[in-house]
XYZ file of N, CA, C and O in Angstrom:
772
model
N 108.200 116.749 113.149
C 107.124 115.938 112.638
C 107.604 114.558 112.244
O 106.861 113.606 112.311
N 108.864 114.448 111.769
C 109.373 113.156 111.354
C 109.387 112.154 112.479
O 109.249 110.972 112.263
N 109.547 112.624 113.682
C 109.646 111.731 114.820
C 108.309 111.204 115.307
O 108.263 110.349 116.169
N 107.214 111.740 114.772
C 105.910 111.269 115.202
C 105.768 109.786 114.896
O 106.265 109.291 113.900
N 105.040 109.107 115.764
C 104.876 107.686 115.565
C 103.416 107.364 115.287
O 102.516 107.991 115.829
N 103.235 106.384 114.430
C 101.886 105.928 114.131
C 101.400 105.059 115.272
O 102.169 104.636 116.132
N 100.111 104.783 115.260
C 99.537 103.913 116.263
C 100.274 102.582 116.233
O 100.551 102.037 115.187
N 100.606 102.052 117.376
C 101.350 100.802 117.444
C 102.835 101.032 117.596
O 103.601 100.088 117.704
N 103.297 102.271 117.587
C 104.694 102.562 117.875
C 105.615 102.648 116.681
O 106.775 102.981 116.833
N 105.167 102.352 115.460
C 106.053 102.392 114.302
C 106.183 103.828 113.803
O 105.203 104.544 113.711
N 107.395 104.267 113.493
C 107.557 105.604 112.928
C 106.757 105.725 111.629
O 106.706 104.798 110.838
N 106.141 106.885 111.417
C 105.291 107.100 110.250
C 106.067 106.879 108.958
O 105.614 106.180 108.066
N 107.264 107.477 108.849
C 108.049 107.355 107.612
C 108.443 105.908 107.350
O 108.429 105.467 106.208
N 108.808 105.165 108.383
C 109.182 103.766 108.208
C 108.018 102.917 107.740
O 108.150 102.080 106.851
N 106.849 103.145 108.304
C 105.654 102.396 107.896
C 105.282 102.733 106.451
O 104.974 101.851 105.662
N 105.334 104.013 106.120
C 105.006 104.424 104.758
C 105.986 103.795 103.763
O 105.601 103.372 102.686
N 107.254 103.739 104.147
C 108.262 103.121 103.280
C 108.006 101.637 103.060
O 108.150 101.137 101.947
N 107.608 100.937 104.122
C 107.302 99.506 103.992
C 106.074 99.294 103.111
O 106.035 98.380 102.289
N 105.072 100.138 103.277
C 103.869 100.015 102.457
C 104.176 100.310 100.991
O 103.684 99.621 100.089
N 105.013 101.314 100.746
C 105.409 101.619 99.372
C 106.200 100.453 98.780
O 106.032 100.118 97.603
N 107.022 99.805 99.600
C 107.776 98.634 99.138
C 106.825 97.499 98.754
O 107.045 96.819 97.741
N 105.776 97.287 99.546
C 104.773 96.266 99.217
C 104.147 96.580 97.862
O 104.027 95.708 96.997
N 103.750 97.834 97.661
C 103.153 98.262 96.404
C 104.100 97.988 95.234
O 103.712 97.387 94.231
N 105.359 98.402 95.378
C 106.327 98.266 94.288
C 106.635 96.796 93.998
O 106.650 96.374 92.836
N 106.860 96.005 95.033
C 107.173 94.587 94.823
C 106.013 93.875 94.139
O 106.213 93.116 93.182
N 104.797 94.120 94.600
C 103.635 93.487 93.976
C 103.490 93.937 92.525
O 103.235 93.115 91.635
N 103.668 95.220 92.253
C 103.578 95.723 90.881
C 104.638 95.078 89.991
O 104.344 94.687 88.853
N 105.855 94.938 90.488
C 106.932 94.322 89.710
C 106.628 92.853 89.434
O 106.840 92.360 88.317
N 106.119 92.137 90.427
C 105.778 90.717 90.242
C 104.679 90.571 89.186
O 104.778 89.727 88.289
N 103.637 91.392 89.279
C 102.545 91.347 88.295
C 103.079 91.685 86.905
O 102.789 90.998 85.927
N 103.870 92.742 86.821
C 104.421 93.181 85.536
C 105.289 92.090 84.914
O 105.143 91.759 83.734
N 106.178 91.509 85.717
C 107.058 90.447 85.209
C 106.252 89.225 84.781
O 106.505 88.654 83.710
N 105.276 88.815 85.597
C 104.443 87.654 85.251
C 103.695 87.910 83.947
O 103.577 87.015 83.092
N 103.197 89.130 83.774
C 102.474 89.472 82.553
C 103.391 89.399 81.341
O 103.050 88.781 80.329
N 104.563 90.013 81.420
C 105.488 90.006 80.280
C 105.990 88.603 79.960
O 106.072 88.216 78.794
N 106.326 87.837 80.981
C 106.832 86.476 80.763
C 105.765 85.596 80.129
O 106.030 84.879 79.159
N 104.537 85.643 80.664
C 103.485 84.792 80.103
C 103.130 85.204 78.679
O 102.918 84.343 77.822
N 103.092 86.494 78.394
C 102.802 86.938 77.027
C 103.893 86.474 76.068
O 103.598 86.019 74.956
N 105.138 86.563 76.496
C 106.250 86.121 75.647
C 106.160 84.628 75.369
O 106.304 84.190 74.218
N 105.914 83.839 76.413
C 105.790 82.385 76.236
C 104.622 82.018 75.332
O 104.740 81.162 74.456
N 103.502 82.666 75.544
C 102.313 82.368 74.746
C 102.545 82.743 73.280
O 102.166 81.991 72.381
N 103.166 83.885 73.036
C 103.442 84.277 71.651
C 104.391 83.290 70.975
O 104.200 82.953 69.808
N 105.385 82.827 71.707
C 106.350 81.884 71.123
C 105.738 80.514 70.849
O 106.162 79.830 69.928
N 104.769 80.114 71.657
C 104.241 78.756 71.526
C 102.867 78.670 70.856
O 102.559 77.632 70.268
N 102.057 79.726 70.910
C 100.683 79.616 70.424
C 100.309 80.560 69.285
O 99.263 80.370 68.665
N 101.102 81.576 69.024
C 100.717 82.529 67.978
C 100.584 81.820 66.640
O 101.468 81.081 66.211
N 99.450 82.022 65.982
C 99.198 81.422 64.680
C 98.767 79.970 64.750
O 98.634 79.312 63.710
N 98.525 79.457 65.941
C 98.117 78.054 66.106
C 96.720 77.981 66.705
O 96.180 78.963 67.202
N 96.154 76.785 66.662
C 94.836 76.548 67.257
C 94.932 76.734 68.771
O 96.002 76.559 69.361
N 93.815 77.092 69.414
C 93.833 77.257 70.874
C 94.293 75.989 71.585
O 94.038 74.876 71.122
N 94.977 76.172 72.703
C 95.404 75.061 73.548
C 94.308 74.842 74.595
O 94.098 75.688 75.463
N 93.605 73.728 74.486
C 92.522 73.426 75.412
C 93.129 72.861 76.691
O 93.811 71.843 76.673
N 92.897 73.537 77.795
C 93.402 73.111 79.095
C 92.351 72.248 79.789
O 92.637 71.151 80.245
N 91.119 72.753 79.875
C 89.978 72.002 80.397
C 88.844 72.199 79.406
O 88.369 73.326 79.221
N 88.418 71.110 78.767
C 87.399 71.183 77.724
C 86.189 72.001 78.167
O 85.640 71.783 79.235
N 85.784 72.956 77.339
C 84.623 73.835 77.554
C 84.744 74.741 78.778
O 83.773 75.387 79.164
N 85.904 74.787 79.421
C 86.085 75.622 80.610
C 87.232 76.611 80.438
O 87.085 77.799 80.698
N 88.388 76.127 79.987
C 89.576 76.980 79.901
C 90.426 76.602 78.707
O 90.722 75.413 78.488
N 90.784 77.611 77.935
C 91.733 77.408 76.843
C 92.608 78.638 76.699
O 92.258 79.716 77.164
N 93.764 78.440 76.076
C 94.685 79.532 75.810
C 94.696 79.771 74.300
O 94.899 78.836 73.525
N 94.455 81.012 73.897
C 94.548 81.382 72.482
C 94.994 82.833 72.394
O 94.639 83.657 73.235
N 95.769 83.124 71.404
C 96.332 84.461 71.249
C 95.401 85.338 70.427
O 94.983 84.965 69.334
N 95.077 86.503 70.992
C 94.408 87.540 70.213
C 95.136 88.855 70.506
O 95.759 89.009 71.556
N 95.044 89.780 69.586
C 95.643 91.096 69.757
C 94.511 92.100 69.882
O 93.723 92.272 68.955
N 94.430 92.747 71.023
C 93.330 93.638 71.350
C 93.775 95.091 71.201
O 94.645 95.554 71.929
N 93.144 95.800 70.280
C 93.485 97.215 70.091
C 92.597 98.119 70.942
O 92.819 99.320 71.001
N 91.609 97.537 71.616
C 90.691 98.321 72.438
C 91.005 98.165 73.911
O 92.126 97.856 74.309
N 89.978 98.383 74.719
C 90.105 98.246 76.167
C 89.585 96.875 76.570
O 89.390 96.000 75.728
N 89.327 96.706 77.852
C 88.804 95.446 78.356
C 87.533 95.072 77.602
O 86.736 95.931 77.235
N 87.360 93.784 77.378
C 86.197 93.253 76.673
C 86.113 93.786 75.242
O 85.050 93.862 74.658
N 87.262 94.180 74.688
C 87.370 94.697 73.319
C 86.505 95.931 73.076
O 86.088 96.213 71.956
N 86.237 96.686 74.123
C 85.483 97.933 73.990
C 86.422 98.990 73.409
O 87.576 99.092 73.796
N 85.927 99.777 72.495
C 86.705 100.890 71.962
C 87.788 100.479 70.985
O 88.816 101.147 70.874
N 87.569 99.393 70.255
C 88.540 98.975 69.253
C 88.781 100.136 68.295
O 87.848 100.795 67.860
N 90.025 100.398 68.012
C 90.368 101.499 67.128
C 90.680 102.791 67.875
O 91.032 103.784 67.270
N 90.550 102.771 69.192
C 90.851 103.966 69.993
C 92.105 103.729 70.834
O 92.236 104.233 71.938
N 93.026 102.963 70.296
C 94.217 102.547 71.021
C 95.009 103.711 71.581
O 95.464 103.672 72.717
N 95.191 104.757 70.788
C 96.012 105.886 71.247
C 95.390 106.549 72.480
O 96.089 106.940 73.414
N 94.065 106.602 72.532
C 93.391 107.181 73.698
C 93.628 106.310 74.924
O 93.950 106.812 76.005
N 93.506 104.985 74.760
C 93.723 104.078 75.892
C 95.181 104.084 76.351
O 95.469 103.876 77.526
N 96.094 104.347 75.428
C 97.508 104.447 75.795
C 97.719 105.623 76.746
O 98.371 105.481 77.789
N 97.154 106.765 76.413
C 97.303 107.944 77.268
C 96.538 107.786 78.584
O 96.995 108.244 79.629
N 95.393 107.124 78.539
C 94.655 106.855 79.784
C 95.482 105.964 80.703
O 95.604 106.228 81.903
N 96.073 104.905 80.144
C 96.899 103.996 80.945
C 98.096 104.726 81.541
O 98.438 104.516 82.716
N 98.726 105.590 80.765
C 99.854 106.372 81.287
C 99.389 107.293 82.412
O 100.062 107.431 83.442
N 98.220 107.889 82.249
C 97.654 108.737 83.299
C 97.353 107.964 84.561
O 97.569 108.451 85.678
N 96.864 106.735 84.411
C 96.575 105.881 85.570
C 97.860 105.580 86.330
O 97.892 105.637 87.565
N 98.923 105.269 85.618
C 100.215 104.987 86.262
C 100.676 106.199 87.072
O 101.065 106.072 88.235
N 100.602 107.376 86.478
C 101.006 108.602 87.178
C 100.113 108.843 88.396
O 100.599 109.165 89.484
N 98.806 108.659 88.237
C 97.867 108.870 89.352
C 98.143 107.909 90.506
O 98.110 108.312 91.678
N 98.442 106.662 90.194
C 98.744 105.684 91.248
C 100.004 106.092 91.998
O 100.043 106.057 93.237
N 101.036 106.481 91.283
C 102.286 106.880 91.934
C 102.098 108.130 92.795
O 102.660 108.224 93.889
N 101.294 109.072 92.335
C 101.028 110.280 93.135
C 100.197 109.945 94.370
O 100.443 110.467 95.455
N 99.204 109.087 94.210
C 98.334 108.684 95.318
C 99.117 107.913 96.369
O 98.849 108.045 97.567
N 100.096 107.150 95.929
C 100.883 106.315 96.855
C 101.625 107.150 97.895
O 101.953 106.645 98.975
N 101.864 108.424 97.621
C 102.558 109.279 98.594
C 101.751 109.460 99.871
O 102.306 109.703 100.930
N 100.414 109.360 99.780
C 99.542 109.542 100.946
C 99.183 108.220 101.624
O 98.476 108.205 102.609
N 99.666 107.120 101.075
C 99.246 105.794 101.503
C 99.805 105.416 102.878
O 100.993 105.542 103.135
N 98.902 104.963 103.743
C 99.282 104.453 105.059
C 98.434 103.236 105.405
O 98.122 102.987 106.558
N 98.057 102.468 104.380
C 97.154 101.339 104.552
C 97.654 100.154 103.737
O 97.862 100.271 102.525
N 97.856 99.007 104.392
C 98.308 97.799 103.692
C 97.310 97.347 102.623
O 97.718 97.038 101.503
N 95.993 97.293 102.921
C 95.064 96.894 101.854
C 95.128 97.812 100.634
O 95.036 97.350 99.496
N 95.330 99.117 100.857
C 95.457 100.027 99.730
C 96.788 99.839 99.013
O 96.871 100.016 97.786
N 97.848 99.475 99.727
C 99.137 99.196 99.075
C 98.988 98.003 98.127
O 99.499 98.021 97.001
N 98.269 96.989 98.566
C 98.026 95.807 97.724
C 97.169 96.199 96.516
O 97.464 95.827 95.377
N 96.117 96.959 96.767
C 95.230 97.402 95.696
C 95.992 98.193 94.641
O 95.891 97.911 93.443
N 96.760 99.174 95.079
C 97.506 100.010 94.132
C 98.608 99.221 93.431
O 98.908 99.467 92.265
N 99.210 98.250 94.119
C 100.215 97.391 93.494
C 99.622 96.563 92.359
O 100.225 96.426 91.291
N 98.428 95.997 92.597
C 97.744 95.235 91.550
C 97.421 96.128 90.350
O 97.675 95.764 89.197
N 96.873 97.302 90.635
C 96.501 98.222 89.557
C 97.718 98.717 88.782
O 97.703 98.775 87.546
N 98.789 99.048 89.496
C 99.997 99.553 88.840
C 100.649 98.478 87.974
O 101.012 98.740 86.823
N 100.808 97.282 88.512
C 101.419 96.194 87.737
C 100.628 95.883 86.478
O 101.188 95.714 85.390
N 99.300 95.832 86.616
C 98.451 95.561 85.459
C 98.491 96.682 84.437
O 98.599 96.439 83.229
N 98.419 97.913 84.908
C 98.460 99.057 83.996
C 99.786 99.107 83.238
O 99.809 99.361 82.027
N 100.889 98.843 83.930
C 102.201 98.858 83.267
C 102.335 97.735 82.244
O 102.921 97.928 81.170
N 101.784 96.558 82.558
C 101.840 95.439 81.619
C 101.147 95.755 80.311
O 101.708 95.567 79.222
N 99.924 96.262 80.392
C 99.194 96.585 79.167
C 99.734 97.848 78.490
O 99.723 97.948 77.259
N 100.247 98.788 79.278
C 100.842 99.988 78.689
C 102.084 99.625 77.868
O 102.308 100.182 76.787
N 102.870 98.686 78.355
C 104.049 98.233 77.604
C 103.637 97.694 76.241
O 104.271 98.009 75.223
N 102.563 96.900 76.202
C 102.075 96.402 74.911
C 101.668 97.561 74.005
O 101.995 97.586 72.824
N 100.949 98.519 74.567
C 100.461 99.635 73.749
C 101.610 100.491 73.207
O 101.506 101.068 72.129
N 102.709 100.542 73.936
C 103.857 101.337 73.486
C 104.772 100.571 72.542
O 105.366 101.171 71.634
N 104.918 99.250 72.730
C 105.963 98.533 72.017
C 105.500 97.432 71.066
O 106.273 96.996 70.221
N 104.295 96.944 71.215
C 103.855 95.849 70.342
C 103.349 96.379 69.005
O 103.008 97.544 68.862
N 103.257 95.470 68.050
C 102.773 95.803 66.716
C 101.395 96.429 66.805
O 100.581 95.993 67.600
N 101.069 97.418 66.009
C 101.874 98.055 64.968
C 102.712 99.221 65.488
O 103.298 99.947 64.716
N 102.743 99.409 66.793
C 103.471 100.519 67.384
C 104.933 100.138 67.576
O 105.382 99.105 67.112
N 105.646 100.962 68.291
C 107.018 100.628 68.629
C 107.987 101.746 68.318
O 107.716 102.622 67.507
N 109.112 101.670 68.974
C 110.147 102.676 68.797
C 110.660 102.621 67.365
O 110.979 101.554 66.842
N 110.704 103.773 66.717
C 111.210 103.854 65.354
C 110.169 103.549 64.290
O 110.460 103.638 63.105
N 108.958 103.193 64.686
C 107.916 102.916 63.704
C 107.095 104.183 63.479
O 107.018 105.052 64.336
N 106.439 104.238 62.329
C 105.668 105.439 62.008
C 104.400 105.563 62.849
O 103.861 106.646 63.012
N 103.904 104.459 63.388
C 102.701 104.475 64.223
C 103.149 104.376 65.676
O 103.736 103.385 66.085
N 102.885 105.425 66.446
C 103.304 105.430 67.844
C 102.102 105.302 68.776
O 101.014 105.754 68.440
N 102.317 104.719 69.948
C 101.321 104.633 71.012
C 100.064 103.874 70.604
O 99.000 104.107 71.151
N 100.168 102.968 69.645
C 98.977 102.268 69.179
C 99.176 100.761 69.091
O 98.545 100.087 68.281
N 100.051 100.222 69.920
C 100.264 98.788 69.917
C 99.059 98.039 70.449
O 98.226 98.589 71.155
N 98.979 96.782 70.107
C 97.867 95.943 70.524
C 98.264 95.106 71.740
O 99.374 94.571 71.801
N 97.349 94.978 72.678
C 97.580 94.191 73.895
C 97.407 92.715 73.568
O 96.467 92.324 72.883
N 98.317 91.885 74.068
C 98.242 90.441 73.870
C 97.347 89.852 74.953
O 97.640 89.942 76.136
N 96.223 89.269 74.533
C 95.321 88.557 75.435
C 95.398 87.077 75.096
O 95.547 86.715 73.924
N 95.275 86.210 76.119
C 95.467 84.796 75.827
C 94.704 83.813 76.728
O 94.667 82.625 76.449
N 94.061 84.252 77.768
C 93.328 83.346 78.657
C 91.844 83.450 78.307
O 91.274 84.540 78.339
N 91.223 82.333 77.978
C 89.801 82.332 77.646
C 89.080 81.296 78.502
O 89.424 80.123 78.490
N 88.093 81.763 79.262
C 87.286 80.848 80.070
C 85.922 80.677 79.407
O 85.423 81.574 78.740
N 85.360 79.496 79.571
C 84.048 79.153 79.018
C 83.941 79.465 77.524
O 83.014 80.147 77.083
N 84.892 78.947 76.715
C 84.866 79.247 75.279
C 83.604 78.690 74.622
O 83.187 77.571 74.874
N 82.976 79.526 73.792
C 81.800 79.100 73.050
C 80.504 79.099 73.831
O 79.462 78.729 73.310
N 80.514 79.533 75.077
C 79.307 79.513 75.911
C 78.539 80.826 75.885
O 77.556 80.987 76.594
N 79.000 81.785 75.095
C 78.350 83.086 75.024
C 78.084 83.429 73.563
O 78.746 84.285 72.989
N 77.081 82.761 72.951
C 76.853 82.951 71.509
C 76.459 84.372 71.124
O 76.714 84.787 70.003
N 75.883 85.129 72.038
C 75.479 86.492 71.704
C 76.686 87.356 71.379
O 76.673 88.159 70.455
N 77.758 87.185 72.148
C 78.967 87.969 71.895
C 80.058 87.132 71.238
O 81.178 87.569 71.088
N 79.721 85.898 70.852
C 80.606 84.978 70.148
C 81.656 84.339 71.057
O 82.060 83.217 70.839
N 82.124 85.039 72.072
C 83.100 84.458 72.985
C 83.122 85.253 74.284
O 82.758 86.410 74.324
N 83.550 84.576 75.342
C 83.788 85.271 76.601
C 85.083 86.051 76.412
O 85.986 85.594 75.720
N 85.184 87.223 76.975
C 86.395 88.014 76.758
C 87.679 87.233 77.062
O 87.759 86.501 78.038
N 88.640 87.416 76.192
C 89.959 86.825 76.370
C 90.795 87.869 77.100
O 90.716 89.060 76.795
N 91.581 87.443 78.080
C 92.302 88.395 78.914
C 93.714 87.911 79.179
O 94.142 86.889 78.643
N 94.458 88.647 80.005
C 95.837 88.293 80.335
C 96.079 88.526 81.827
O 95.161 88.885 82.566
N 97.300 88.325 82.287
C 97.646 88.500 83.705
C 97.414 89.948 84.141
O 96.870 90.205 85.219
N 97.793 90.900 83.297
C 97.606 92.321 83.641
C 96.132 92.641 83.831
O 95.750 93.320 84.792
N 95.289 92.147 82.921
C 93.847 92.383 83.041
C 93.313 91.809 84.355
O 92.498 92.435 85.031
N 93.766 90.610 84.701
C 93.326 89.965 85.949
C 93.705 90.812 87.155
O 92.908 90.989 88.073
N 94.921 91.341 87.153
C 95.379 92.180 88.268
C 94.554 93.455 88.357
O 94.179 93.890 89.453
N 94.254 94.060 87.211
C 93.458 95.287 87.200
C 92.055 95.025 87.737
O 91.545 95.793 88.557
N 91.443 93.930 87.309
C 90.093 93.608 87.788
C 90.113 93.323 89.293
O 89.276 93.838 90.043
N 91.080 92.525 89.754
C 91.177 92.233 91.194
C 91.436 93.508 92.000
O 90.832 93.720 93.053
N 92.324 94.361 91.506
C 92.594 95.636 92.179
C 91.370 96.531 92.207
O 91.084 97.188 93.211
N 90.629 96.560 91.118
C 89.409 97.363 91.055
C 88.351 96.868 92.029
O 87.705 97.666 92.723
N 88.173 95.551 92.098
C 87.208 94.975 93.042
C 87.624 95.290 94.472
O 86.802 95.695 95.297
N 88.910 95.133 94.769
C 89.406 95.428 96.111
C 89.216 96.909 96.457
O 88.815 97.247 97.577
N 89.444 97.802 95.497
C 89.248 99.242 95.728
C 87.788 99.544 96.061
O 87.498 100.330 96.971
N 86.868 98.906 95.350
C 85.442 99.122 95.615
C 85.084 98.622 97.012
O 84.370 99.294 97.768
N 85.598 97.454 97.389
C 85.316 96.903 98.724
C 85.877 97.813 99.809
O 85.201 98.108 100.800
N 87.109 98.273 99.631
C 87.720 99.161 100.627
C 86.933 100.466 100.758
O 86.681 100.935 101.868
N 86.556 101.038 99.638
C 85.785 102.282 99.675
C 84.413 102.049 100.324
O 83.959 102.853 101.139
N 83.782 100.948 99.978
C 82.467 100.621 100.535
C 82.534 100.428 102.048
O 81.654 100.847 102.779
N 83.642 99.824 102.513
C 83.826 99.589 103.948
C 84.361 100.823 104.666
O 84.543 100.812 105.873
N 84.651 101.892 103.932
C 85.074 103.146 104.540
C 86.559 103.256 104.824
O 86.989 104.156 105.546
N 87.385 102.364 104.257
C 88.834 102.433 104.470
C 89.441 103.472 103.542
O 89.277 103.410 102.330
N 90.146 104.421 104.123
C 90.777 105.494 103.366
C 92.235 105.135 103.086
O 92.851 104.359 103.810
N 92.791 105.748 102.067
C 94.177 105.459 101.685
C 95.168 105.889 102.759
O 96.254 105.333 102.876
N 94.779 106.857 103.597
C 95.674 107.337 104.651
C 95.611 106.475 105.919
O 96.197 106.830 106.938
N 94.908 105.358 105.849
C 94.861 104.434 106.974
C 93.709 104.667 107.940
O 93.545 103.929 108.898
N 92.911 105.695 107.692
C 91.764 105.954 108.559
C 90.522 105.305 107.958
O 90.504 104.924 106.792
N 89.507 105.200 108.810
C 88.193 104.756 108.317
C 87.304 105.971 108.263
O 87.566 106.968 108.920
N 86.259 105.879 107.506
C 85.321 106.992 107.400
C 84.971 107.500 108.781
O 84.680 106.731 109.682
N 85.055 108.775 108.996
C 84.818 109.367 110.307
C 86.117 109.704 111.026
O 86.106 110.194 112.141
N 87.268 109.418 110.393
C 88.565 109.817 110.959
C 89.205 108.822 111.895
O 90.290 109.058 112.379
N 88.571 107.679 112.174
C 89.179 106.690 113.077
C 90.217 105.884 112.316
O 90.077 105.595 111.140
N 91.262 105.474 113.016
C 92.295 104.622 112.413
C 91.717 103.242 112.220
O 91.086 102.685 113.082
N 91.977 102.664 111.001
C 91.401 101.374 110.650
C 92.256 100.219 110.884
O 93.271 99.952 111.161
């Protein structure tokens, strides 16, 4: 079975390995970008007024989010920590069946974003190794678009690089599913995509 070749002449195992490499490299890039930007923002903006990049359009300000996206579920940090860990495990298990470049990109975005926010939940205040409160760290959010333009909710959600990757990966997953692209490289109906 190992010698079987995928359409186009590439060995199945070699193609799967390249796709897994795409997933891992993209996840590492997203994860590193998220950690680096959060570190820089904390060092330069924590405790200070927002940095206005484009007036009324984009500013950077530090907030610590104990909930999920859009500050939903504030106070349920430990639950979101376990959900994020479960997502990471599910992505890694799903990747074993992957034979599709668009799905490798999608899973890479989701994995990198999930790991970035999971790291905050495990290691940032008030959580952390050796502390009495475990798995309840707050996620560092710092990108705010259209500040002050949503008076009903007081502000447009503040987010970070990991959140952006998760949203982009989620949108891509919906598009792929809607178009019938399967993770194993087939399209709905069993045809190769």
